[in-house]
Structure formats: C-alpha cells, structure tokens
C-alpha cells in the first residue's frame, strides 16, 4: 500500500474546522437527493491494475480546497451500476466518490477488500482528479461481499477515517482488531446475509472503545442498499461527514440514536454515542 500525499488548495480560512465542506446541515440537506455541490464524473478503464475500473464522482467547486475520498464496492455477481446511486448523492455533499467494478463478478470478500485498497491508492495517486482528493481523509463502503471487503480493508488499513459495510457478508465473524470508525447497515429481512449471523456479530465484535453504530432497516431485504434509500443516505453521509471531515455539526443526526420499533424505519439500532 503506497502512501498518499494531500494535494490541491487549502481549505477556506474562515472555517473553524479546516475540513468542513458546505453549509451547516439540516434534516432537509442530509436527506436531499443532491447536496450543496455541483458534481461531474470521470470514467476509469477496466484495464487499470488491481481492480475492475469504475466511475469517479467529484465536486466541481475548486474554492473549497480538497475533499475526502470514498471508494465503494459492489456485492457478489453485481457491477458498479448497483452502487451508482451513491455517486452524485454523496459527492454533492462534499466528497470524491469512486464506485468500482471488481476484477470478476465472483471475487470473495477479502479479494474485494484488496481491490478497495488498490482503488484508494489509484484515486489519490493516479486518477484524473487526484489533486481534488485529500489522501489523509479516506473511507470505504461496500455491499454484501463488498461489505465484507469493507471490513477487511478497514482492518488492514487503520488510517482510514470511516467504513460503512452495507448488509455485509463475510465468513470471518470477529473484527476485534479493527480501529476505523464503522457504521454497519443491516436489513431485518435479509435472507442472504442474515443479521443474526453477519451484521450483528460483526458489530458486537468491534472494540467497545471504537466509534461504531449498527443500523437495521425495518422489513428490508439484502438488496436494499442497491436502490436509492433516504435512510441509508442520511446516516452514511452523516457518518462520513463526522469522521472523514471531523465535522461535529453532523453529530445531531447520529446521537442520540433514533427510535426503534413499530412505526419507525429501524428494527434495531446500536451505537457508541457520544462520538
């Protein structure tokens, strides 16, 4: 894993936190389909080494300095198109987002983790938008086996600022050495990666001292992360803002935790508040 160097302009001098990007958040802003920033895309060829290519979504604004980077992997047999809805939605909140294809559709979680690792390095070192990315502020997301890969790369790369496994699948159940702030999103009716044998054991194995949360979507299936979902977006954006941008303005959406039970979006929610 090669080291990354921050490039680009410095952040606006008026910000108390130099990593803050965009105006103060509101419930409306974190649930909107598009955020404050206009965005554009760059395609990455499948011939690139270490992963299967993909699409980079980035803010076009140069006045804010560099942005944190987020690499997102699909699940077993899926392509990057299954994760494309995250691209503009998260990038427009002030991140450079890279949705990747894997080398084959059948790559297992640890392989997907290595490909996430390679894509992180490509994003900050070789991509056409490398000068827009702060290589010291990176995060990973992934669905299903891509979620298992998210846990694997976060375990191997403790300098990452955030990890968000989405209905993750992995044969390894304990992640007690992981040191990256982690939000696990499970689905109550998941019949592929049951929360009882995947998401919940993963969460409970994380160090108790770690910034962590477990969100379980009421009535949702394993494939809930593959389509636009306001709840997933709200909590993912808030987690990335809080830990990649160190932006405490987003604490309000994470702590205190939301209500669970009948009439809510959540069948379970666990956390390490306050963050």
Coordinates of C-alpha atoms in Angstrom, one line a residue:
X1 CA 0.0 0.0 0.0
X2 CA 1.6 3.2 -1.1
X3 CA 1.4 6.4 1.0
X4 CA -0.8 9.2 -0.1
X5 CA 0.0 12.9 -0.2
X6 CA -2.6 15.6 0.1
X7 CA -2.8 17.8 -2.9
X8 CA -4.7 20.9 -4.0
X9 CA -5.6 24.2 -2.5
X10 CA -6.0 24.7 1.2
X11 CA -9.4 24.9 2.9
X12 CA -11.2 28.2 3.4
X13 CA -9.5 30.2 6.2
X14 CA -12.8 31.1 7.8
X15 CA -13.7 27.5 8.8
X16 CA -13.0 26.7 12.4
X17 CA -12.6 23.1 11.2
X18 CA -10.5 23.2 8.1
X19 CA -12.2 20.1 6.7
X20 CA -15.8 21.4 6.9
X21 CA -17.3 21.5 3.4
X22 CA -20.6 23.1 2.7
X23 CA -23.2 25.0 4.8
X24 CA -24.5 23.9 8.2
X25 CA -26.6 20.8 7.7
X26 CA -30.3 20.4 8.2
X27 CA -32.6 17.4 8.1
X28 CA -33.6 18.6 4.6
X29 CA -30.0 18.8 3.4
X30 CA -28.9 15.4 4.6
X31 CA -32.0 13.7 3.1
X32 CA -31.9 15.5 -0.2
X33 CA -31.1 13.6 -3.4
X34 CA -28.5 16.2 -4.2
X35 CA -26.4 18.3 -1.8
X36 CA -24.7 21.7 -2.0
X37 CA -22.1 21.0 -4.6
X38 CA -22.4 20.5 -8.3
X39 CA -20.7 17.3 -9.5
X40 CA -19.1 15.7 -12.5
X41 CA -17.8 12.3 -13.4
X42 CA -14.7 10.6 -14.7
X43 CA -14.7 7.0 -16.1
X44 CA -11.8 4.7 -15.2
X45 CA -10.9 1.9 -17.6
X46 CA -11.3 -1.8 -16.6
X47 CA -7.7 -2.2 -17.8
X48 CA -6.4 -0.4 -14.7
X49 CA -4.3 -2.6 -12.3
X50 CA -5.7 -4.0 -9.1
X51 CA -9.5 -3.7 -9.6
X52 CA -12.0 -3.6 -12.4
X53 CA -12.3 0.1 -13.2
X54 CA -15.3 2.3 -12.3
X55 CA -16.6 5.8 -12.1
X56 CA -15.4 8.8 -10.1
X57 CA -17.9 11.4 -9.0
X58 CA -16.5 14.7 -7.7
X59 CA -17.5 18.2 -6.7
X60 CA -16.6 20.8 -9.4
X61 CA -16.0 23.6 -6.9
X62 CA -12.3 24.4 -6.5
X63 CA -12.8 27.1 -3.9
X64 CA -13.2 24.7 -1.0
X65 CA -9.8 23.0 -1.2
X66 CA -9.5 19.2 -1.4
X67 CA -12.2 16.7 -0.4
X68 CA -12.3 13.4 1.5
X69 CA -12.4 10.3 -0.8
X70 CA -14.8 7.4 -0.6
X71 CA -14.4 4.1 -2.5
X72 CA -17.5 1.9 -2.9
X73 CA -17.5 -1.8 -3.9
X74 CA -20.5 -3.9 -5.2
X75 CA -21.6 -7.3 -4.0
X76 CA -21.2 -10.8 -5.3
X77 CA -22.1 -11.0 -9.1
X78 CA -23.0 -7.3 -9.1
X79 CA -21.4 -4.5 -11.1
X80 CA -20.7 -0.9 -10.1
X81 CA -24.0 0.1 -11.5
X82 CA -25.7 -1.4 -8.4
X83 CA -23.9 1.2 -6.4
X84 CA -24.2 4.2 -8.8
X85 CA -26.9 6.0 -6.9
X86 CA -24.4 6.8 -4.1
X87 CA -22.2 8.6 -6.6
X88 CA -23.7 12.0 -7.2
X89 CA -25.7 11.9 -3.9
X90 CA -22.6 11.6 -1.7
X91 CA -20.2 13.6 -3.9
X92 CA -22.7 16.6 -3.9
X93 CA -22.3 16.7 -0.1
X94 CA -18.5 17.3 -0.5
X95 CA -16.7 14.1 -1.2
X96 CA -14.9 12.5 -4.1
X97 CA -16.7 9.2 -4.6
X98 CA -15.3 6.2 -6.6
X99 CA -17.7 3.3 -7.4
X100 CA -15.7 0.4 -8.6
X101 CA -16.1 -2.8 -10.5
X102 CA -14.3 -5.9 -9.3
X103 CA -11.9 -7.9 -11.4
X104 CA -14.6 -10.7 -11.7
X105 CA -18.2 -10.8 -10.5
X106 CA -17.3 -13.7 -8.3
X107 CA -14.5 -12.3 -6.2
X108 CA -14.7 -13.1 -2.5
X109 CA -14.7 -10.5 0.3
X110 CA -11.0 -10.5 1.0
X111 CA -10.3 -10.0 -2.7
X112 CA -12.8 -7.2 -2.8
X113 CA -11.0 -5.7 0.2
X114 CA -7.7 -5.8 -1.6
X115 CA -9.4 -4.2 -4.7
X116 CA -10.8 -1.4 -2.5
X117 CA -7.3 -0.9 -1.2
X118 CA -5.9 -0.6 -4.7
X119 CA -8.7 1.7 -5.8
X120 CA -8.0 4.0 -2.8
X121 CA -4.4 4.3 -3.9
X122 CA -5.4 4.9 -7.5
X123 CA -7.8 7.6 -6.5
X124 CA -5.2 9.7 -4.7
X125 CA -2.1 8.9 -6.8
X126 CA -3.1 8.3 -10.4
X127 CA -6.7 9.4 -11.1
X128 CA -7.5 12.5 -13.2
X129 CA -9.0 14.1 -10.0
X130 CA -6.1 13.2 -7.6
X131 CA -5.5 16.9 -7.0
X132 CA -9.0 17.2 -5.6
X133 CA -8.6 14.4 -3.0
X134 CA -7.2 14.7 0.5
X135 CA -5.3 11.4 0.7
X136 CA -5.2 11.6 4.5
X137 CA -9.0 11.5 4.7
X138 CA -10.3 8.4 3.0
X139 CA -13.2 6.0 3.6
X140 CA -14.7 2.8 2.2
X141 CA -18.2 1.4 1.7
X142 CA -19.4 -1.8 0.1
X143 CA -22.5 -4.1 -0.3
X144 CA -22.7 -7.7 0.7
X145 CA -19.3 -9.3 -0.1
X146 CA -18.2 -5.8 -0.9
X147 CA -19.3 -5.0 2.7
X148 CA -17.2 -7.9 3.9
X149 CA -14.3 -6.4 1.9
X150 CA -15.0 -3.1 3.5
X151 CA -14.4 -4.7 6.9
X152 CA -11.3 -6.5 5.6
X153 CA -9.6 -3.4 4.2
X154 CA -10.5 -1.3 7.2
X155 CA -8.9 -3.9 9.4
X156 CA -5.7 -3.8 7.2
X157 CA -5.7 0.0 6.8
X158 CA -6.3 1.6 10.2
X159 CA -5.5 5.1 8.9
X160 CA -8.9 5.1 7.1
X161 CA -11.3 7.6 8.6
X162 CA -14.6 5.7 8.2
X163 CA -16.0 2.4 7.0
X164 CA -19.7 1.6 6.1
X165 CA -20.4 -2.1 5.3
X166 CA -23.9 -2.4 3.8
X167 CA -25.7 -5.7 4.5
X168 CA -22.2 -7.2 4.7
X169 CA -21.3 -10.9 4.2
X170 CA -18.1 -12.5 5.4
X171 CA -17.1 -15.9 6.8
X172 CA -14.9 -14.1 9.4
X173 CA -17.2 -13.0 12.3
X174 CA -14.8 -11.3 14.7
X175 CA -13.2 -7.9 14.0
X176 CA -11.8 -7.0 17.4
X177 CA -8.6 -5.5 15.9
X178 CA -10.4 -3.0 13.6
X179 CA -9.7 0.6 14.5
X180 CA -11.7 2.6 11.9
X181 CA -15.0 4.2 12.9
X182 CA -17.6 1.8 11.5
X183 CA -21.3 2.1 10.7
X184 CA -22.8 -1.3 9.8
X185 CA -26.1 -1.2 8.0
X186 CA -28.2 -4.4 8.2
X187 CA -31.6 -5.4 6.9
X188 CA -34.2 -7.1 9.1
X189 CA -35.4 -9.5 6.4
X190 CA -32.0 -10.3 4.8
X191 CA -32.1 -14.0 3.8
X192 CA -28.6 -13.9 2.1
X193 CA -26.5 -12.3 4.9
X194 CA -28.8 -12.8 7.9
X195 CA -28.2 -10.1 10.5
X196 CA -28.1 -12.8 13.2
X197 CA -25.0 -14.4 11.5
X198 CA -23.4 -11.5 9.9
X199 CA -24.1 -7.8 10.7
X200 CA -24.9 -8.2 14.4
X201 CA -21.9 -10.5 15.2
X202 CA -19.7 -8.1 13.2
X203 CA -20.9 -5.1 15.2
X204 CA -20.7 -6.8 18.5
X205 CA -17.1 -8.0 17.8
X206 CA -15.8 -4.4 17.2
X207 CA -13.8 -2.9 20.1
X208 CA -16.1 -1.3 22.7
X209 CA -13.9 1.8 22.6
X210 CA -14.4 2.3 18.9
X211 CA -16.8 4.8 17.4
X212 CA -19.3 2.4 15.9
X213 CA -23.0 2.1 15.1
X214 CA -25.4 -0.6 13.8
X215 CA -28.5 0.4 11.9
X216 CA -31.0 -2.2 10.9
X217 CA -33.6 -1.4 8.3
X218 CA -37.1 -2.5 9.2
X219 CA -38.5 -5.1 6.8
X220 CA -35.7 -4.6 4.3
X221 CA -34.1 -7.3 2.2
X222 CA -30.4 -8.0 1.4
X223 CA -30.6 -5.8 -1.7
X224 CA -32.0 -2.6 0.0
X225 CA -28.6 -0.9 -0.5
X226 CA -28.8 -1.3 -4.3
X227 CA -31.6 1.2 -4.8
X228 CA -31.9 4.8 -3.7
X229 CA -32.7 4.9 0.0
X230 CA -33.1 8.1 2.1
X231 CA -32.3 6.4 5.4
X232 CA -29.1 4.8 4.1
X233 CA -28.1 8.1 2.5
X234 CA -28.8 10.2 5.6
X235 CA -26.8 8.0 8.0
X236 CA -24.0 7.3 5.6
X237 CA -23.5 11.0 4.8
X238 CA -23.6 11.9 8.4
X239 CA -21.1 9.2 9.3
X240 CA -18.7 10.3 6.5
X241 CA -19.1 13.9 7.5
X242 CA -18.5 13.2 11.2
X243 CA -15.4 11.0 10.7
X244 CA -13.9 11.9 7.3
X245 CA -14.4 15.7 7.7
X246 CA -14.3 15.6 11.5
X247 CA -17.5 17.8 11.2
X248 CA -19.3 17.7 14.6
X249 CA -22.2 19.6 13.0
X250 CA -23.4 16.2 11.9
X251 CA -23.5 14.7 15.5
X252 CA -27.1 15.7 15.7
X253 CA -28.1 13.0 13.1
X254 CA -26.2 10.3 14.9
X255 CA -26.6 10.9 18.7
X256 CA -28.9 10.5 20.5
X257 CA -29.8 7.4 18.4
X258 CA -33.1 7.2 16.6
X259 CA -36.1 5.4 18.0
X260 CA -36.7 1.8 17.0
X261 CA -39.9 -0.2 16.9
X262 CA -43.3 -0.1 15.2
X263 CA -43.8 3.0 13.0
X264 CA -40.1 3.7 12.6
X265 CA -37.6 2.9 9.9
X266 CA -35.5 0.8 12.3
X267 CA -35.9 -2.7 13.7
X268 CA -32.7 -2.3 15.7
X269 CA -30.1 0.4 16.3
X270 CA -27.0 0.2 18.4
X271 CA -24.2 2.7 18.9
X272 CA -21.3 4.0 21.0
X273 CA -22.7 7.5 21.5
X274 CA -21.4 10.1 22.1
X275 CA -19.0 10.1 19.2

